[in-house]
Coordinates of N, CA and C in Angstrom, one line a residue:
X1 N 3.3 1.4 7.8 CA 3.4 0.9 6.5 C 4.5 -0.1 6.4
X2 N 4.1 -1.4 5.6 CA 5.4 -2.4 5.7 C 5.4 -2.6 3.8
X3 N 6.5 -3.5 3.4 CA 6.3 -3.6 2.3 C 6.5 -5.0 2.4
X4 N 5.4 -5.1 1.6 CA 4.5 -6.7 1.4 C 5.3 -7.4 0.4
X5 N 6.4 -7.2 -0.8 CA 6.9 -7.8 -1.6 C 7.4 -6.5 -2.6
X6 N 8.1 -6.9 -3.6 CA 9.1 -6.6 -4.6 C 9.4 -7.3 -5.4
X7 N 8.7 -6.8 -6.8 CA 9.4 -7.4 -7.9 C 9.7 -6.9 -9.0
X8 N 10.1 -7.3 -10.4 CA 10.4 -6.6 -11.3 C 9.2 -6.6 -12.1
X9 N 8.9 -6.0 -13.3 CA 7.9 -5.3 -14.4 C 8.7 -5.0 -15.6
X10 N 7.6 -4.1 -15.6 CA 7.7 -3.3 -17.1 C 7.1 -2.4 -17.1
X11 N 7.2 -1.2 -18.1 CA 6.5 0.1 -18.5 C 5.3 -0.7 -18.9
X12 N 5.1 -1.4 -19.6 CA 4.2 -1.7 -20.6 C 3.1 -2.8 -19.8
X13 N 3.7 -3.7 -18.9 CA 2.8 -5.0 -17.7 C 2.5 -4.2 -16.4
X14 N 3.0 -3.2 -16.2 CA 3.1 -2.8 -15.2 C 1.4 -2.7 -14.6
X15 N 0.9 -3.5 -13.5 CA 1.5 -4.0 -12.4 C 2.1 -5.4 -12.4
X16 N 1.9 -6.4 -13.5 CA 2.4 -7.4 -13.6 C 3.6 -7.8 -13.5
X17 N 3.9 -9.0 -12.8 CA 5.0 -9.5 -12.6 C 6.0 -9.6 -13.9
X18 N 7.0 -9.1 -14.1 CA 7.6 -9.3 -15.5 C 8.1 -11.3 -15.3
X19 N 8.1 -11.5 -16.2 CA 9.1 -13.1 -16.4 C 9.7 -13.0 -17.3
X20 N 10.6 -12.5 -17.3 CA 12.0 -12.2 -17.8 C 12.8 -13.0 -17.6
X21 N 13.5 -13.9 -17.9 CA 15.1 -14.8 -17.5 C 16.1 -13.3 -17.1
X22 N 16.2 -13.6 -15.6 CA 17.8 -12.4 -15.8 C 18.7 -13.4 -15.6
X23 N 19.9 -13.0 -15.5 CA 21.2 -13.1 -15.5 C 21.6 -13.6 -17.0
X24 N 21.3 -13.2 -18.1 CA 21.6 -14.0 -19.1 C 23.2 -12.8 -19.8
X25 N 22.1 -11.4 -19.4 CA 23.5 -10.5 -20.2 C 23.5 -9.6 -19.0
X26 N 24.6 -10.1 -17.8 CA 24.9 -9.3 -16.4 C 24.1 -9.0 -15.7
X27 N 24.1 -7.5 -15.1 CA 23.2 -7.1 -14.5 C 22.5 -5.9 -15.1
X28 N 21.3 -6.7 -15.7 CA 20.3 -6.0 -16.0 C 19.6 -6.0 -15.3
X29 N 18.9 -4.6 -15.1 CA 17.5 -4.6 -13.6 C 16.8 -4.3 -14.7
X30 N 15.2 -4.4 -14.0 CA 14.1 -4.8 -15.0 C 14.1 -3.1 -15.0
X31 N 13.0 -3.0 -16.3 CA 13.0 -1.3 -16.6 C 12.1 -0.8 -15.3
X32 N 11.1 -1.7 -14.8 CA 10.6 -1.0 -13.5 C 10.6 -1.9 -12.3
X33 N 10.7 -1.3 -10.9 CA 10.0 -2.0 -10.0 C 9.2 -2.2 -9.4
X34 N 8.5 -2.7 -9.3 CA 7.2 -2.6 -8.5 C 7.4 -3.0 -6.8
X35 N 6.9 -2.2 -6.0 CA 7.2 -2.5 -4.8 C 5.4 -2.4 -4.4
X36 N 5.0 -3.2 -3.8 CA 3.5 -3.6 -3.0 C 3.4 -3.6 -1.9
X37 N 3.1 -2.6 -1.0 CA 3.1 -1.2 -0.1 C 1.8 -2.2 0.8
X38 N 1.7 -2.2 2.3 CA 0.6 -1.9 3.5 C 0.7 -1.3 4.4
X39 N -0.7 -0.5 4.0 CA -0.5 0.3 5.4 C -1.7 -0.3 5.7
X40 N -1.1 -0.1 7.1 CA -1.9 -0.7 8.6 C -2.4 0.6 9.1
X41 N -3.8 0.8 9.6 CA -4.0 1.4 10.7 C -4.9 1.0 12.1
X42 N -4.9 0.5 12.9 CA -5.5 0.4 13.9 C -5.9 1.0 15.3
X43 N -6.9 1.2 15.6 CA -7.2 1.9 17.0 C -7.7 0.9 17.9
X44 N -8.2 1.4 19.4 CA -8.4 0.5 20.3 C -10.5 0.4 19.6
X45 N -10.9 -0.7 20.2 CA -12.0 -1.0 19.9 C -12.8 -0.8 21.2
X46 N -14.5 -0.8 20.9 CA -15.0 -1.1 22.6 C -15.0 -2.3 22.8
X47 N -14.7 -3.0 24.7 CA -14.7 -4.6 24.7 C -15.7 -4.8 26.0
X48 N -15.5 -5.8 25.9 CA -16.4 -5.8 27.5 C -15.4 -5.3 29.0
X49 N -16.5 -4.6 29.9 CA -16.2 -4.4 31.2 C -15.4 -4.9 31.9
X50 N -14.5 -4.5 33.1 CA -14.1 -5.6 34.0 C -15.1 -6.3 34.5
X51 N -16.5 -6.0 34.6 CA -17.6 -7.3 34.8 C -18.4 -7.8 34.6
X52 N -17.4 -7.5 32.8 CA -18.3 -8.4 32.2 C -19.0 -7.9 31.4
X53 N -19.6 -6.4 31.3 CA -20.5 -5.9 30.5 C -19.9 -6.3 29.0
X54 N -21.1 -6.3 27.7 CA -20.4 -5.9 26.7 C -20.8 -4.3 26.3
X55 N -20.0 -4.0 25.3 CA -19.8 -2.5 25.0 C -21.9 -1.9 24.5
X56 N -21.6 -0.6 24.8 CA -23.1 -0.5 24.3 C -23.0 0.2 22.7
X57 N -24.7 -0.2 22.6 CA -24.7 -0.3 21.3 C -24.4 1.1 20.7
X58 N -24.4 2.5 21.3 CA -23.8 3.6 21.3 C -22.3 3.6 20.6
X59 N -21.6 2.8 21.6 CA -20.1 2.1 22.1 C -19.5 1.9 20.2
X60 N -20.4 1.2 19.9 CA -19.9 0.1 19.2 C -20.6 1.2 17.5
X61 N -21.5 1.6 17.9 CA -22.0 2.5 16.5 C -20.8 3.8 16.4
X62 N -20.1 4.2 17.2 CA -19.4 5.0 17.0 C -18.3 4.5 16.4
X63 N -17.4 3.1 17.2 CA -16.5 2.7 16.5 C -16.4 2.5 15.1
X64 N -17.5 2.0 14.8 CA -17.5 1.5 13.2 C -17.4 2.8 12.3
X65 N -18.3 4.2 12.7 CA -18.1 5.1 12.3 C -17.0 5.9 12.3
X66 N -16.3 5.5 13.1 CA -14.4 6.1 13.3 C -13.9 5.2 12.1
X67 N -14.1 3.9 11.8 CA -13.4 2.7 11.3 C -13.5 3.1 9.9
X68 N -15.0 3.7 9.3 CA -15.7 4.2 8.1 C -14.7 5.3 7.7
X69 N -14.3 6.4 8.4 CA -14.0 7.3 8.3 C -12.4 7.4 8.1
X70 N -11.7 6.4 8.8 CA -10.1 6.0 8.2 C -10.1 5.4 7.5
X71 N -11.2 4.3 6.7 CA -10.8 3.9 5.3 C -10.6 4.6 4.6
X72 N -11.9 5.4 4.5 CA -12.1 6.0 2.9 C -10.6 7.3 3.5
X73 N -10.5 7.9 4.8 CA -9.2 8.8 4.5 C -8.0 8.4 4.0
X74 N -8.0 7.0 4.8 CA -6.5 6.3 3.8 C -6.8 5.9 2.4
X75 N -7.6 5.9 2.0 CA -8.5 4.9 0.2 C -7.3 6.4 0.1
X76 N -8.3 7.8 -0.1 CA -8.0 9.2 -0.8 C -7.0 9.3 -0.1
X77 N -6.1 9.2 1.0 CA -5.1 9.9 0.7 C -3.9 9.2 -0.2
X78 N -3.5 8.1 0.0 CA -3.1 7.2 -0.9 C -3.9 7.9 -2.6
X79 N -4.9 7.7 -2.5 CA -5.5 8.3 -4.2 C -4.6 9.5 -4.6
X80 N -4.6 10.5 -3.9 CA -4.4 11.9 -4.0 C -3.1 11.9 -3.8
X81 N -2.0 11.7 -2.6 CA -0.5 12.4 -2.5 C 0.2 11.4 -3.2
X82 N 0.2 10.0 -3.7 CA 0.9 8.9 -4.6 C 1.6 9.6 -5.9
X83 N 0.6 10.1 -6.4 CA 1.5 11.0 -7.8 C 1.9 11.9 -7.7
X84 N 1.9 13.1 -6.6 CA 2.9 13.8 -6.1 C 4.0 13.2 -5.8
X85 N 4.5 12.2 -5.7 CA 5.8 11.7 -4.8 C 6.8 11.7 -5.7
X86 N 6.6 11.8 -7.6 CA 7.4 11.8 -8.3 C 7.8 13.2 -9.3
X87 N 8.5 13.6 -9.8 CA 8.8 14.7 -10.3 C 8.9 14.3 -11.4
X88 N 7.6 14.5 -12.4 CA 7.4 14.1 -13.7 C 6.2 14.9 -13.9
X89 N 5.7 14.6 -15.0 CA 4.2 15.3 -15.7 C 3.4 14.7 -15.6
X90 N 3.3 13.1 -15.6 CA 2.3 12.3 -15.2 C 2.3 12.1 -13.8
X91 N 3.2 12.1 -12.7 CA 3.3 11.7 -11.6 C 3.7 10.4 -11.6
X92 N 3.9 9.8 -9.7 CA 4.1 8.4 -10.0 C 2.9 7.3 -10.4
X93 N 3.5 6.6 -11.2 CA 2.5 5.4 -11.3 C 1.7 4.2 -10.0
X94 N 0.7 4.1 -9.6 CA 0.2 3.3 -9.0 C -0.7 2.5 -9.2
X95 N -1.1 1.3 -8.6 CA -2.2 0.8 -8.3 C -3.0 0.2 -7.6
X96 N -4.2 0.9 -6.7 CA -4.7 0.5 -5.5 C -5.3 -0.9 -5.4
X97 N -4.5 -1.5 -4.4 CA -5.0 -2.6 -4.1 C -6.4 -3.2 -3.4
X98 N -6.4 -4.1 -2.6 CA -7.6 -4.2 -2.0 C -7.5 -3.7 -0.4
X99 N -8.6 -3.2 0.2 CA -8.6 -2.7 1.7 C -9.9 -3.8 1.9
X100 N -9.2 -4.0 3.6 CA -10.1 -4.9 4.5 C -9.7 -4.4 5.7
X101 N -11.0 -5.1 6.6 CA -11.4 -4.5 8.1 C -10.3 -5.7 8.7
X102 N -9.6 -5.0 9.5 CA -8.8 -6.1 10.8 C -9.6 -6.4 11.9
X103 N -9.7 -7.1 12.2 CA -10.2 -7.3 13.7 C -12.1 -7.4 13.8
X104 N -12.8 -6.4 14.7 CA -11.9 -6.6 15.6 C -11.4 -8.0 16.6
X105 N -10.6 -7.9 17.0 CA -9.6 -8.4 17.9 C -8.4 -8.3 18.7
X106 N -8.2 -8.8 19.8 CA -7.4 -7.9 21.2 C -8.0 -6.8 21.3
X107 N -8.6 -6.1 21.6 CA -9.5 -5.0 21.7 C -8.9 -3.8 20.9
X108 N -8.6 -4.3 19.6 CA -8.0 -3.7 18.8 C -9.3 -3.5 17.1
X109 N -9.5 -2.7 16.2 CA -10.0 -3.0 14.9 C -9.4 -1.8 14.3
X110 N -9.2 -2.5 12.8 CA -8.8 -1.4 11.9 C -8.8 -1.9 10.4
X111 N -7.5 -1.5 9.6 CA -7.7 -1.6 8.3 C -6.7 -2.0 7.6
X112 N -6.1 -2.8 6.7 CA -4.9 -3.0 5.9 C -5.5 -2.6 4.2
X113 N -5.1 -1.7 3.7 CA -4.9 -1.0 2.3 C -3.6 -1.2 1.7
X114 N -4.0 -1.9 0.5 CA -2.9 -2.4 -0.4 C -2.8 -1.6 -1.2
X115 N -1.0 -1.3 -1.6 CA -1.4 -0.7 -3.2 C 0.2 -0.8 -4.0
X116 N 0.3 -0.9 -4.7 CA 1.5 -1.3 -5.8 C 2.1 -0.3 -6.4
X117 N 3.0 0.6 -6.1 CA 3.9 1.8 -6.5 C 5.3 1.3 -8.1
X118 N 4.7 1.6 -8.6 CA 6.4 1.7 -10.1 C 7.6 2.6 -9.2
X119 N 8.7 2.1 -9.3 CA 9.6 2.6 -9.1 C 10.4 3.0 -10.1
X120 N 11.3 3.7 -10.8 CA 11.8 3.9 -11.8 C 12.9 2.9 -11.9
X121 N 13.2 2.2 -12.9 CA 13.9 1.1 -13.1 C 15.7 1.8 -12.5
X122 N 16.7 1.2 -12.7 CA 18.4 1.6 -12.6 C 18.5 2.6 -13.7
X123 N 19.6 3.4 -13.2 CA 19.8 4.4 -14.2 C 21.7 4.5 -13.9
X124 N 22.2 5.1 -14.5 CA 23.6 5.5 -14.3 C 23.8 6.1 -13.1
X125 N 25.1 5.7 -12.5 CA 26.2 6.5 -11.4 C 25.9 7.8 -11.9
X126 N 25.9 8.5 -10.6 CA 26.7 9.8 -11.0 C 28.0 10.2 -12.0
X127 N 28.6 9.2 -11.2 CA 30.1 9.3 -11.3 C 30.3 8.6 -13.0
X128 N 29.4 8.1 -13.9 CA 29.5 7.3 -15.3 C 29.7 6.0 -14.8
X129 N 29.7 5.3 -13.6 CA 30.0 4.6 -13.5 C 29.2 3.0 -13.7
X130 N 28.9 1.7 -13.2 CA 28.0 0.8 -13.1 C 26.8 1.3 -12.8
X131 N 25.5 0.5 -13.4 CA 24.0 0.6 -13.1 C 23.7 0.5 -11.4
X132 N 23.0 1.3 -10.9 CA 22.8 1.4 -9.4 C 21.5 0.8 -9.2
X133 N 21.1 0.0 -8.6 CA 19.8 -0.4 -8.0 C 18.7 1.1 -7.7

């Protein structure tokens, strides 16, 4: 999983990019973050032989069938454990991006699934002190 970008929102745009002017009164962080999440999964693929064969059609019906079966596990598990991750009554906020087939290539194929997480905006120090990231 890498994270594809970060930016600010709103409760109310959220997923949308907020366009806010900051720096006008200090440091105000936006009320939410949005951070835009990929996970990657990849396995090895079938390729041709050292001579030369290409993969059989067995070969190649299973791969896609492996390939079928980690999308939709990554689609639902992303669906399903995302609003667990927060300790609230709604859960966390999300929204599933787009998934596509990688490859194949380098005798590699798989999948990249997008999806856009709210983070809860700044809140107080412990300590009363300044707003924390």
């Amino acid at each position: 999983m890498s994270v594809a970008r970060i930016y600010g929102s709103s409760d109310a745009e959220f997923p949308s990019e907020s366009r806010v002017v900051q720096g006008v009164r200090a440091c105000t962080a936006p009320p939410v973050t949005a951070l835009e999440l990929v996970v990657t999964l990849l396995r090895c693929a079938p390729t041709f032989t050292e001579v030369g064969c290409p993969p059989t059609c067995d070969e190649l019906t299973r791969a896609s069938q492996v390939l079928h079966v980690d999308m939709v596990t990554v689609y639902y598990a992303l669906l399903c454990c995302l609003p667990g991750t927060q300790q609230s009554r709604r859960g966390r906020r999300f929204v599933m991006g787009v998934q596509k087939v990688i490859g194949p290539e380098g005798g590699c194929v798989g999948l990249e699934q997008r999806v856009t997480v709210a983070l809860p905006g700044c809140g107080k120090c412990p300590d009363g002190g300044e707003e924390s990231p």
